[in-house]
Amino acid sequence: MRIQAVAFRGFPPFADVEIEFPTPEVVHAGVGSAETPNLGSVHLITGQNGTGKTRLLSLFAAACGNPKELQDRIGPDAGAYAFVRLSASGAEAVWGPIDADGVRSGYLLPVKDSAKDSNKWFELVASKKQQMAFGHSAVPNALAWPAANDSIALAFRGTTRAGDAKIAAMSPLQIGQLQDHLAFDRPQSEDALICQSMANLKVGAAMEQLRRGPETNARATDITRRLESAITTVTGRRFAFDVSPSPEVHLKVFWGDVKMRIAELPDGLRSIIGWLVSCIAKLDAKFPEHPNPLDVPLLLLLDEPESHLHPAWQRQLVPAAQILFPNSQIFIATHSPFVISSVNFGWIHVLRANDKGLVTADKPIPCSAGDTYLDVVSDILGIQEWYDPETENLLAEFRSIRKNVLDGADTIDNLRGKAEVIAARSASLSNMMARELRQLDRLMATGVAES
């Protein structure tokens, strides 16, 4: 279950380009299978505002069954086309032109009609397309990813926050239409699904512990253990759900030694519950008979999951999700150097806009162990400045005066005065100015000696 590539023609803000999403095996070419970790595949999508990160995720959501957000973002542009190559469904999803009735349509092209050359993809639109809403075929036996019985696609925004909801003892889960779960904004039913699923799993785990026989199915125990361990790792404090039976059945959370309702938790933790726990609730609901639903192939679209999170939590979040969902493909739109530097196994895709606003993607960069967030800030995000804008302006003035002093066009006293202003701002700047002035003294002494 993978998105392999995407290509554009007249699809704002992207230039007419193709972006490929390599497999994890390509990242770890030459690494023995015994050393290759069993982790979800991560694609980190980053770039400045306006480079189409969220729009790209919206296109993927459309290709998998829910075009609403993409329709809102693209608008009535009849010339916009995009292809998403879907390996699992055996088809390519096409975002096509506006129909006569003014409604934009989606199409699926069978793989046998496609070609690796993206130019061929667009030549097929006129002659080979099968009209259907994305993921909801009107054609018998047509291939549509959301209809697959062995996979699921989900989308979330990091700004989501879980809340409390009424639950009942071991009540059946109501997941609704799967395309609704490809909307980045939370549906109203989300809290009820999360709370009921966690209550069912906790009660189920308790019943498994009571049986304790060698043939006991430990499905609920395993799911809750993996989930609670992941959130404990991210937050650095013991996390566990708890079901209280009176005065009415309700779900609470142990975080450390404190027991709270979900609505009483900090926003960062509610955000994590809002998408991470929601993933598990939906996997549990769709695959109730699967012995390990967390291992089901999952496409996960995350828009800025770092929202509400301290950098310490940002560093733990994606690696925990990779472990929790080992057969997932995770696409993450992010500005966070802490998120990007936290991933050792995956790919970084940097989107860049030219002076006309057309966006292209750099060649995918494999994530590597040992990169720091400082490396990401300079090498990936392209930020060379380390101080506030006012200080950077003062440093630029200092460098200009320093050059003039060496050229004989300004005085050393003027430079020292600027250095004193800068040094007074902080201890690190004071040390920097002292080093700069010592170096200048050596250069000027050498120049005098040579003359």
Tab-separated table of C-alpha atoms in Angstrom:
chain	number	residue	atom	x	y	z
A	1	MET	CA	0.000	0.000	0.000
A	2	ARG	CA	1.977	3.001	-1.243
A	3	ILE	CA	1.877	6.291	-3.054
A	4	GLN	CA	4.700	5.953	-5.540
A	5	ALA	CA	4.714	9.296	-7.346
A	6	VAL	CA	2.751	12.400	-8.247
A	7	ALA	CA	2.887	14.499	-11.426
A	8	PHE	CA	1.364	17.879	-12.309
A	9	ARG	CA	0.210	19.817	-15.367
A	10	GLY	CA	-1.045	23.350	-14.803
A	11	PHE	CA	-1.730	22.473	-11.171
A	12	PRO	CA	-1.012	25.523	-8.957
A	13	PRO	CA	1.369	26.244	-7.339
A	14	PHE	CA	3.418	23.392	-8.841
A	15	ALA	CA	5.462	23.539	-12.006
A	16	ASP	CA	4.907	20.733	-14.526
A	17	VAL	CA	7.040	18.241	-12.645
A	18	GLU	CA	6.967	14.747	-11.197
A	19	ILE	CA	7.851	13.877	-7.593
A	20	GLU	CA	8.798	10.306	-6.722
A	21	PHE	CA	8.530	8.781	-3.253
A	22	PRO	CA	11.204	6.091	-2.907
A	23	THR	CA	10.658	2.927	-0.925
A	24	PRO	CA	12.388	2.262	2.409
A	25	GLU	CA	14.469	-0.420	0.693
A	26	VAL	CA	16.089	2.279	-1.454
A	27	VAL	CA	17.096	4.199	1.672
A	28	HIS	CA	18.774	1.178	3.181
A	29	ALA	CA	20.274	-0.344	0.046
A	30	GLY	CA	23.028	-2.681	1.089
A	31	VAL	CA	21.852	-2.990	4.686
A	32	GLY	CA	21.284	-6.571	5.783
A	33	SER	CA	17.707	-7.550	6.558
A	34	ALA	CA	18.675	-8.437	10.117
A	35	GLU	CA	19.796	-4.820	10.633
A	36	THR	CA	16.961	-3.098	8.801
A	37	PRO	CA	14.377	-1.927	11.354
A	38	ASN	CA	10.710	-2.829	11.038
A	39	LEU	CA	9.460	0.751	10.887
A	40	GLY	CA	6.834	2.733	9.047
A	41	SER	CA	8.027	4.563	5.932
A	42	VAL	CA	8.174	8.352	6.442
A	43	HIS	CA	8.197	11.132	3.842
A	44	LEU	CA	8.836	14.561	5.370
A	45	ILE	CA	7.560	17.388	3.165
A	46	THR	CA	8.966	20.803	4.012
A	47	GLY	CA	9.405	24.223	2.440
A	48	GLN	CA	8.455	27.826	2.969
A	49	ASN	CA	4.841	28.980	3.222
A	50	GLY	CA	3.118	28.880	-0.130
A	51	THR	CA	5.060	25.933	-1.565
A	52	GLY	CA	2.051	23.596	-1.587
A	53	LYS	CA	2.779	21.245	1.310
A	54	THR	CA	-0.809	21.019	2.574
A	55	ARG	CA	-2.158	21.079	-0.977
A	56	LEU	CA	-0.039	18.030	-1.774
A	57	LEU	CA	-1.481	16.175	1.225
A	58	SER	CA	-4.967	17.250	0.117
A	59	LEU	CA	-4.291	15.768	-3.322
A	60	PHE	CA	-3.327	12.456	-1.715
A	61	ALA	CA	-6.520	12.530	0.349
A	62	ALA	CA	-8.510	13.150	-2.833
A	63	ALA	CA	-6.797	10.261	-4.598
A	64	CYS	CA	-7.770	7.997	-1.707
A	65	GLY	CA	-11.421	8.966	-1.467
A	66	ASN	CA	-12.110	12.497	-0.214
A	67	PRO	CA	-11.640	15.377	-2.690
A	68	LYS	CA	-13.439	18.063	-0.644
A	69	GLU	CA	-10.421	19.878	0.777
A	70	LEU	CA	-8.607	19.820	-2.548
A	71	GLN	CA	-11.694	21.185	-4.297
A	72	ASP	CA	-11.728	24.058	-1.811
A	73	ARG	CA	-8.022	24.752	-2.371
A	74	ILE	CA	-7.843	24.475	-6.151
A	75	GLY	CA	-11.097	26.184	-7.093
A	76	PRO	CA	-12.533	26.448	-10.609
A	77	ASP	CA	-9.298	26.066	-12.600
A	78	ALA	CA	-10.242	23.969	-15.623
A	79	GLY	CA	-6.648	23.461	-16.716
A	80	ALA	CA	-5.362	21.810	-13.544
A	81	TYR	CA	-4.385	18.134	-13.742
A	82	ALA	CA	-2.547	15.899	-11.308
A	83	PHE	CA	-1.793	12.172	-11.263
A	84	VAL	CA	-1.088	10.128	-8.155
A	85	ARG	CA	0.382	6.688	-8.753
A	86	LEU	CA	-1.172	4.216	-6.295
A	87	SER	CA	0.596	0.886	-6.044
A	88	ALA	CA	-1.936	-0.857	-3.803
A	89	SER	CA	-5.012	-0.239	-5.897
A	90	GLY	CA	-3.289	-0.990	-9.169
A	91	ALA	CA	-4.455	2.363	-10.514
A	92	GLU	CA	-3.495	5.960	-10.982
A	93	ALA	CA	-5.825	8.592	-9.562
A	94	VAL	CA	-6.304	11.589	-11.815
A	95	TRP	CA	-7.437	15.021	-10.688
A	96	GLY	CA	-9.192	16.133	-13.847
A	97	PRO	CA	-10.843	19.205	-15.350
A	98	ILE	CA	-14.201	20.716	-14.502
A	99	ASP	CA	-17.204	18.989	-16.050
A	100	ALA	CA	-19.986	20.732	-17.911
A	101	ASP	CA	-22.013	21.063	-14.715
A	102	GLY	CA	-19.159	22.909	-13.007
A	103	VAL	CA	-18.153	20.025	-10.722
A	104	ARG	CA	-14.561	18.853	-10.750
A	105	SER	CA	-14.265	15.107	-11.247
A	106	GLY	CA	-11.813	12.418	-10.282
A	107	TYR	CA	-10.765	9.530	-12.460
A	108	LEU	CA	-8.925	6.237	-12.108
A	109	LEU	CA	-6.676	4.881	-14.840
A	110	PRO	CA	-5.848	1.159	-14.730
A	111	VAL	CA	-2.116	0.525	-14.519
A	112	LYS	CA	-2.067	-1.295	-17.851
A	113	ASP	CA	-3.014	2.021	-19.491
A	114	SER	CA	-0.311	4.004	-17.725
A	115	ALA	CA	3.368	4.571	-18.266
A	116	LYS	CA	6.287	5.576	-16.102
A	117	ASP	CA	6.810	8.597	-18.346
A	118	SER	CA	4.627	11.258	-16.715
A	119	ASN	CA	3.982	12.885	-20.104
A	120	LYS	CA	2.175	9.706	-21.110
A	121	TRP	CA	-0.037	10.003	-18.036
A	122	PHE	CA	-1.506	13.232	-19.352
A	123	GLU	CA	-1.912	11.973	-22.903
A	124	LEU	CA	-4.227	9.322	-21.490
A	125	VAL	CA	-6.707	11.778	-20.022
A	126	ALA	CA	-8.517	12.412	-23.295
A	127	SER	CA	-8.692	8.807	-24.502
A	128	LYS	CA	-8.559	6.380	-21.579
A	129	LYS	CA	-10.181	7.971	-18.563
A	130	GLN	CA	-12.973	6.287	-16.618
A	131	GLN	CA	-15.118	8.900	-14.918
A	132	MET	CA	-15.899	8.326	-11.249
A	133	ALA	CA	-15.674	10.132	-7.969
A	134	PHE	CA	-12.361	9.435	-6.288
A	135	GLY	CA	-12.567	6.072	-4.565
A	136	HIS	CA	-16.242	5.520	-5.358
A	137	SER	CA	-16.436	3.734	-8.646
A	138	ALA	CA	-19.558	3.640	-10.783
A	139	VAL	CA	-17.802	1.129	-13.030
A	140	PRO	CA	-17.990	-2.596	-12.136
A	141	ASN	CA	-14.671	-4.100	-11.007
A	142	ALA	CA	-12.918	-0.736	-11.143
A	143	LEU	CA	-9.955	-0.441	-8.832
A	144	ALA	CA	-10.347	1.997	-5.952
A	145	TRP	CA	-7.975	2.181	-3.009
A	146	PRO	CA	-10.488	3.026	-0.240
A	147	ALA	CA	-12.480	-0.072	-1.179
A	148	ALA	CA	-9.523	-2.327	-0.360
A	149	ASN	CA	-10.216	-4.663	2.535
A	150	ASP	CA	-6.638	-4.923	3.749
A	151	SER	CA	-5.635	-1.267	4.161
A	152	ILE	CA	-6.825	2.134	5.362
A	153	ALA	CA	-5.970	5.789	4.647
A	154	LEU	CA	-6.350	8.522	7.298
A	155	ALA	CA	-5.660	12.270	7.493
A	156	PHE	CA	-5.130	14.619	10.451
A	157	ARG	CA	-4.028	18.122	11.382
A	158	GLY	CA	-1.745	18.681	14.339
A	159	THR	CA	-4.071	21.385	15.628
A	160	THR	CA	-6.690	18.733	16.414
A	161	ARG	CA	-7.497	18.209	20.098
A	162	ALA	CA	-9.339	15.220	21.522
A	163	GLY	CA	-12.113	15.645	24.067
A	164	ASP	CA	-14.391	13.630	26.304
A	165	ALA	CA	-17.438	11.685	25.108
A	166	LYS	CA	-20.066	9.413	26.612
A	167	ILE	CA	-19.314	5.710	26.393
A	168	ALA	CA	-21.083	2.451	27.153
A	169	ALA	CA	-19.734	-0.877	28.349
A	170	MET	CA	-18.338	-2.776	25.315
A	171	SER	CA	-20.502	-0.903	22.829
A	172	PRO	CA	-19.887	-1.631	19.111
A	173	LEU	CA	-17.762	0.944	17.310
A	174	GLN	CA	-19.326	3.205	14.696
A	175	ILE	CA	-16.667	4.228	12.155
A	176	GLY	CA	-18.971	5.731	9.508
A	177	GLN	CA	-17.807	6.398	5.953
A	178	LEU	CA	-14.083	5.913	5.477
A	179	GLN	CA	-13.770	8.946	3.193
A	180	ASP	CA	-14.868	11.104	6.149
A	181	HIS	CA	-11.655	10.101	7.899
A	182	LEU	CA	-9.617	11.579	5.042
A	183	ALA	CA	-10.771	15.061	6.080
A	184	PHE	CA	-8.002	16.909	7.917
A	185	ASP	CA	-10.509	18.670	10.172
A	186	ARG	CA	-11.990	16.356	12.783
A	187	PRO	CA	-15.534	15.044	12.271
A	188	GLN	CA	-17.927	15.538	15.205
A	189	SER	CA	-18.001	11.807	15.870
A	190	GLU	CA	-14.232	11.597	16.489
A	191	ASP	CA	-14.262	11.905	20.298
A	192	ALA	CA	-16.969	9.271	20.660
A	193	LEU	CA	-15.017	6.832	18.476
A	194	ILE	CA	-11.750	7.404	20.376
A	195	CYS	CA	-13.310	7.103	23.833
A	196	GLN	CA	-15.455	4.078	23.007
A	197	SER	CA	-12.590	2.249	21.281
A	198	MET	CA	-10.191	2.824	24.179
A	199	ALA	CA	-12.839	1.786	26.701
A	200	ASN	CA	-13.519	-1.420	24.763
A	201	LEU	CA	-9.817	-2.207	24.498
A	202	LYS	CA	-9.138	-1.573	28.190
A	203	VAL	CA	-12.085	-3.749	29.258
A	204	GLY	CA	-11.033	-6.389	26.744
A	205	ALA	CA	-7.474	-6.343	28.081
A	206	ALA	CA	-8.766	-6.774	31.642
A	207	MET	CA	-10.816	-9.793	30.572
A	208	GLU	CA	-7.774	-11.282	28.827
A	209	GLN	CA	-5.783	-10.917	32.022
A	210	LEU	CA	-8.505	-12.729	33.991
A	211	ARG	CA	-8.418	-15.678	31.608
A	212	ARG	CA	-4.616	-15.930	31.517
A	213	GLY	CA	-4.650	-19.276	29.738
A	214	PRO	CA	-2.018	-20.360	27.221
A	215	GLU	CA	-4.591	-20.024	24.420
A	216	THR	CA	-5.744	-16.571	25.469
A	217	ASN	CA	-6.036	-14.104	22.607
A	218	ALA	CA	-4.122	-11.063	23.887
A	219	ARG	CA	-5.231	-8.730	21.092
A	220	ALA	CA	-6.605	-5.944	23.335
A	221	THR	CA	-3.691	-6.244	25.763
A	222	ASP	CA	-1.142	-5.924	22.959
A	223	ILE	CA	-2.842	-2.904	21.359
A	224	THR	CA	-3.187	-0.963	24.613
A	225	ARG	CA	0.357	-1.845	25.695
A	226	ARG	CA	1.848	-0.616	22.418
A	227	LEU	CA	-0.228	2.560	22.427
A	228	GLU	CA	0.382	3.516	26.049
A	229	SER	CA	4.089	2.733	25.682
A	230	ALA	CA	4.305	5.033	22.643
A	231	ILE	CA	2.655	7.973	24.427
A	232	THR	CA	4.784	7.342	27.530
A	233	THR	CA	7.894	7.551	25.329
A	234	VAL	CA	6.781	10.795	23.674
A	235	THR	CA	5.795	12.594	26.887
A	236	GLY	CA	8.404	11.111	29.225
A	237	ARG	CA	5.721	10.321	31.807
A	238	ARG	CA	3.734	7.125	32.378
A	239	PHE	CA	0.526	7.211	30.372
A	240	ALA	CA	-2.468	4.855	30.616
A	241	PHE	CA	-6.180	4.928	29.894
A	242	ASP	CA	-8.587	3.969	32.672
A	243	VAL	CA	-12.254	2.946	32.577
A	244	SER	CA	-14.261	3.874	35.665
A	245	PRO	CA	-17.615	2.092	36.139
A	246	SER	CA	-19.413	4.552	38.414
A	247	PRO	CA	-21.461	6.658	38.760
A	248	GLU	CA	-21.547	5.961	35.015
A	249	VAL	CA	-19.013	4.347	32.694
A	250	HIS	CA	-16.437	6.927	31.647
A	251	LEU	CA	-12.891	7.069	30.279
A	252	LYS	CA	-10.074	8.876	32.038
A	253	VAL	CA	-6.301	9.050	31.705
A	254	PHE	CA	-3.456	8.383	34.119
A	255	TRP	CA	-0.556	10.683	33.266
A	256	GLY	CA	2.125	10.084	35.837
A	257	ASP	CA	0.290	9.773	39.154
A	258	VAL	CA	-2.507	12.161	38.154
A	259	LYS	CA	-5.889	10.946	36.881
A	260	MET	CA	-7.711	13.331	34.543
A	261	ARG	CA	-10.439	13.595	31.965
A	262	ILE	CA	-9.168	14.025	28.406
A	263	ALA	CA	-10.418	17.629	28.327
A	264	GLU	CA	-8.253	18.378	31.407
A	265	LEU	CA	-5.027	17.264	29.712
A	266	PRO	CA	-2.587	19.788	28.201
A	267	ASP	CA	-3.268	20.717	24.595
A	268	GLY	CA	-0.130	18.943	23.369
A	269	LEU	CA	-1.251	15.631	24.822
A	270	ARG	CA	-4.798	16.128	23.567
A	271	SER	CA	-3.317	16.752	20.114
A	272	ILE	CA	-1.382	13.470	20.225
A	273	ILE	CA	-4.491	11.605	21.365
A	274	GLY	CA	-6.479	13.381	18.653
A	275	TRP	CA	-4.574	11.702	15.819
A	276	LEU	CA	-2.394	8.900	17.217
A	277	VAL	CA	-5.124	7.285	19.316
A	278	SER	CA	-7.655	8.045	16.590
A	279	CYS	CA	-5.574	5.977	14.143
A	280	ILE	CA	-5.764	3.015	16.493
A	281	ALA	CA	-9.495	3.480	17.113
A	282	LYS	CA	-10.170	3.442	13.367
A	283	LEU	CA	-7.908	0.454	12.741
A	284	ASP	CA	-9.662	-1.353	15.594
A	285	ALA	CA	-13.085	-0.441	14.183
A	286	LYS	CA	-12.338	-1.417	10.579
A	287	PHE	CA	-10.452	-4.619	11.413
A	288	PRO	CA	-12.203	-5.994	14.528
A	289	GLU	CA	-11.119	-9.572	13.812
A	290	HIS	CA	-7.516	-8.804	12.898
A	291	PRO	CA	-5.128	-10.131	15.584
A	292	ASN	CA	-2.817	-7.097	15.222
A	293	PRO	CA	-4.673	-4.198	13.546
A	294	LEU	CA	-1.741	-1.840	14.215
A	295	ASP	CA	0.211	-3.910	11.691
A	296	VAL	CA	-2.366	-3.371	8.914
A	297	PRO	CA	-1.075	-1.340	5.915
A	298	LEU	CA	-1.837	2.300	6.675
A	299	LEU	CA	-1.472	5.511	4.678
A	300	LEU	CA	-1.222	8.370	7.168
A	301	LEU	CA	-1.357	12.033	6.108
A	302	LEU	CA	-0.245	14.459	8.837
A	303	ASP	CA	-0.362	18.233	8.477
A	304	GLU	CA	2.038	19.871	10.968
A	305	PRO	CA	1.798	17.323	13.806
A	306	GLU	CA	4.230	19.476	15.814
A	307	SER	CA	1.444	21.960	16.641
A	308	HIS	CA	1.013	22.413	20.423
A	309	LEU	CA	4.147	20.322	21.121
A	310	HIS	CA	7.305	21.273	23.006
A	311	PRO	CA	10.482	20.464	21.002
A	312	ALA	CA	11.245	17.582	23.394
A	313	TRP	CA	7.959	15.925	22.386
A	314	GLN	CA	8.426	16.811	18.714
A	315	ARG	CA	11.673	14.804	18.723
A	316	GLN	CA	9.932	11.662	19.973
A	317	LEU	CA	6.647	11.780	18.055
A	318	VAL	CA	7.406	10.437	14.560
A	319	PRO	CA	9.822	7.678	15.668
A	320	ALA	CA	7.128	6.464	18.089
A	321	ALA	CA	4.559	6.408	15.246
A	322	GLN	CA	6.989	4.492	13.008
A	323	ILE	CA	7.295	1.791	15.666
A	324	LEU	CA	3.579	1.753	16.426
A	325	PHE	CA	2.566	1.370	12.751
A	326	PRO	CA	5.357	-0.695	11.148
A	327	ASN	CA	3.519	-1.199	7.830
A	328	SER	CA	2.559	2.424	7.335
A	329	GLN	CA	3.492	5.036	4.770
A	330	ILE	CA	3.441	8.402	6.556
A	331	PHE	CA	3.451	11.741	4.742
A	332	ILE	CA	4.178	14.694	7.035
A	333	ALA	CA	3.999	18.393	6.118
A	334	THR	CA	6.200	20.146	8.664
A	335	HIS	CA	8.264	23.261	9.394
A	336	SER	CA	9.874	21.769	12.494
A	337	PRO	CA	13.640	21.053	12.505
A	338	PHE	CA	13.011	18.883	15.576
A	339	VAL	CA	10.570	16.641	13.678
A	340	ILE	CA	12.824	16.434	10.611
A	341	SER	CA	16.003	15.647	12.558
A	342	SER	CA	14.211	13.008	14.662
A	343	VAL	CA	13.704	10.613	11.719
A	344	ASN	CA	16.557	8.221	10.920
A	345	PHE	CA	14.719	6.077	8.350
A	346	GLY	CA	12.766	7.956	5.701
A	347	TRP	CA	13.005	10.705	3.103
A	348	ILE	CA	13.014	14.518	3.141
A	349	HIS	CA	11.316	16.348	0.258
A	350	VAL	CA	12.115	20.080	0.078
A	351	LEU	CA	9.648	22.165	-1.969
A	352	ARG	CA	10.913	25.452	-3.403
A	353	ALA	CA	9.150	28.295	-5.225
A	354	ASN	CA	10.901	30.361	-7.892
A	355	ASP	CA	10.477	34.119	-8.335
A	356	LYS	CA	7.279	33.442	-10.335
A	357	GLY	CA	5.791	31.324	-7.563
A	358	LEU	CA	6.112	27.973	-9.390
A	359	VAL	CA	7.069	25.138	-7.060
A	360	THR	CA	9.470	22.287	-7.725
A	361	ALA	CA	10.862	19.614	-5.414
A	362	ASP	CA	14.519	18.911	-4.701
A	363	LYS	CA	15.757	15.385	-5.209
A	364	PRO	CA	14.593	13.337	-2.187
A	365	ILE	CA	17.140	13.384	0.645
A	366	PRO	CA	17.448	10.188	2.718
A	367	CYS	CA	17.140	10.764	6.450
A	368	SER	CA	20.265	9.743	8.325
A	369	ALA	CA	21.181	9.037	11.909
A	370	GLY	CA	23.289	11.654	13.619
A	371	ASP	CA	21.870	14.788	11.960
A	372	THR	CA	21.102	17.518	14.492
A	373	TYR	CA	18.283	20.017	14.398
A	374	LEU	CA	20.970	22.669	13.754
A	375	ASP	CA	21.972	20.763	10.594
A	376	VAL	CA	18.331	20.762	9.502
A	377	VAL	CA	17.919	24.480	10.189
A	378	SER	CA	20.853	25.392	7.930
A	379	ASP	CA	20.971	22.580	5.345
A	380	ILE	CA	17.269	21.717	4.882
A	381	LEU	CA	15.366	24.832	5.938
A	382	GLY	CA	18.047	27.169	4.557
A	383	ILE	CA	18.223	29.488	7.560
A	384	GLN	CA	21.736	30.901	8.060
A	385	GLU	CA	20.898	33.563	10.649
A	386	TRP	CA	21.211	32.629	14.317
A	387	TYR	CA	20.136	35.820	16.041
A	388	ASP	CA	17.087	38.081	16.129
A	389	PRO	CA	16.687	40.448	13.138
A	390	GLU	CA	17.930	43.509	15.043
A	391	THR	CA	21.105	41.733	16.128
A	392	GLU	CA	21.673	40.403	12.598
A	393	ASN	CA	21.469	43.987	11.290
A	394	LEU	CA	24.036	45.131	13.874
A	395	LEU	CA	26.356	42.274	12.905
A	396	ALA	CA	26.025	43.210	9.242
A	397	GLU	CA	26.987	46.813	10.127
A	398	PHE	CA	29.969	45.509	12.145
A	399	ARG	CA	31.202	43.425	9.208
A	400	SER	CA	30.854	46.405	6.862
A	401	ILE	CA	32.832	48.706	9.176
A	402	ARG	CA	35.438	45.952	9.688
A	403	LYS	CA	35.987	45.731	5.921
A	404	ASN	CA	36.334	49.514	5.696
A	405	VAL	CA	38.888	49.512	8.528
A	406	LEU	CA	41.019	46.915	6.723
A	407	ASP	CA	40.713	48.956	3.515
A	408	GLY	CA	41.745	52.130	5.344
A	409	ALA	CA	38.337	53.740	4.859
A	410	ASP	CA	37.227	53.819	8.515
A	411	THR	CA	38.754	53.986	12.020
A	412	ILE	CA	39.339	51.231	14.524
A	413	ASP	CA	37.665	53.369	17.191
A	414	ASN	CA	34.415	53.380	15.211
A	415	LEU	CA	34.575	49.573	14.944
A	416	ARG	CA	35.250	49.201	18.671
A	417	GLY	CA	32.250	51.386	19.453
A	418	LYS	CA	29.982	49.172	17.314
A	419	ALA	CA	31.481	46.081	18.986
A	420	GLU	CA	30.625	47.469	22.435
A	421	VAL	CA	26.983	47.978	21.424
A	422	ILE	CA	26.757	44.399	20.161
A	423	ALA	CA	28.667	42.869	23.107
A	424	ALA	CA	26.225	44.413	25.588
A	425	ARG	CA	23.353	42.332	24.165
A	426	SER	CA	24.451	38.918	25.518
A	427	ALA	CA	27.382	36.887	26.837
A	428	SER	CA	27.731	34.932	23.608
A	429	LEU	CA	27.865	38.138	21.554
A	430	SER	CA	30.400	39.598	23.995
A	431	ASN	CA	32.649	36.580	23.417
A	432	MET	CA	32.140	36.856	19.654
A	433	MET	CA	33.119	40.526	19.580
A	434	ALA	CA	36.221	39.858	21.686
A	435	ARG	CA	37.332	37.160	19.198
A	436	GLU	CA	36.619	39.428	16.217
A	437	LEU	CA	38.650	42.316	17.660
A	438	ARG	CA	41.593	40.058	18.584
A	439	GLN	CA	41.626	38.666	15.069
A	440	LEU	CA	41.504	42.180	13.619
A	441	ASP	CA	44.420	43.268	15.824
A	442	ARG	CA	46.499	40.343	14.513
A	443	LEU	CA	45.655	41.161	10.887
A	444	MET	CA	46.546	44.796	11.324
A	445	ALA	CA	49.775	43.972	13.174
A	446	THR	CA	50.770	41.577	10.396
A	447	GLY	CA	50.012	44.206	7.805
A	448	VAL	CA	52.190	46.797	9.618
A	449	ALA	CA	55.063	44.284	10.003
A	450	GLU	CA	54.956	43.351	6.320
A	451	SER	CA	54.917	46.965	5.218
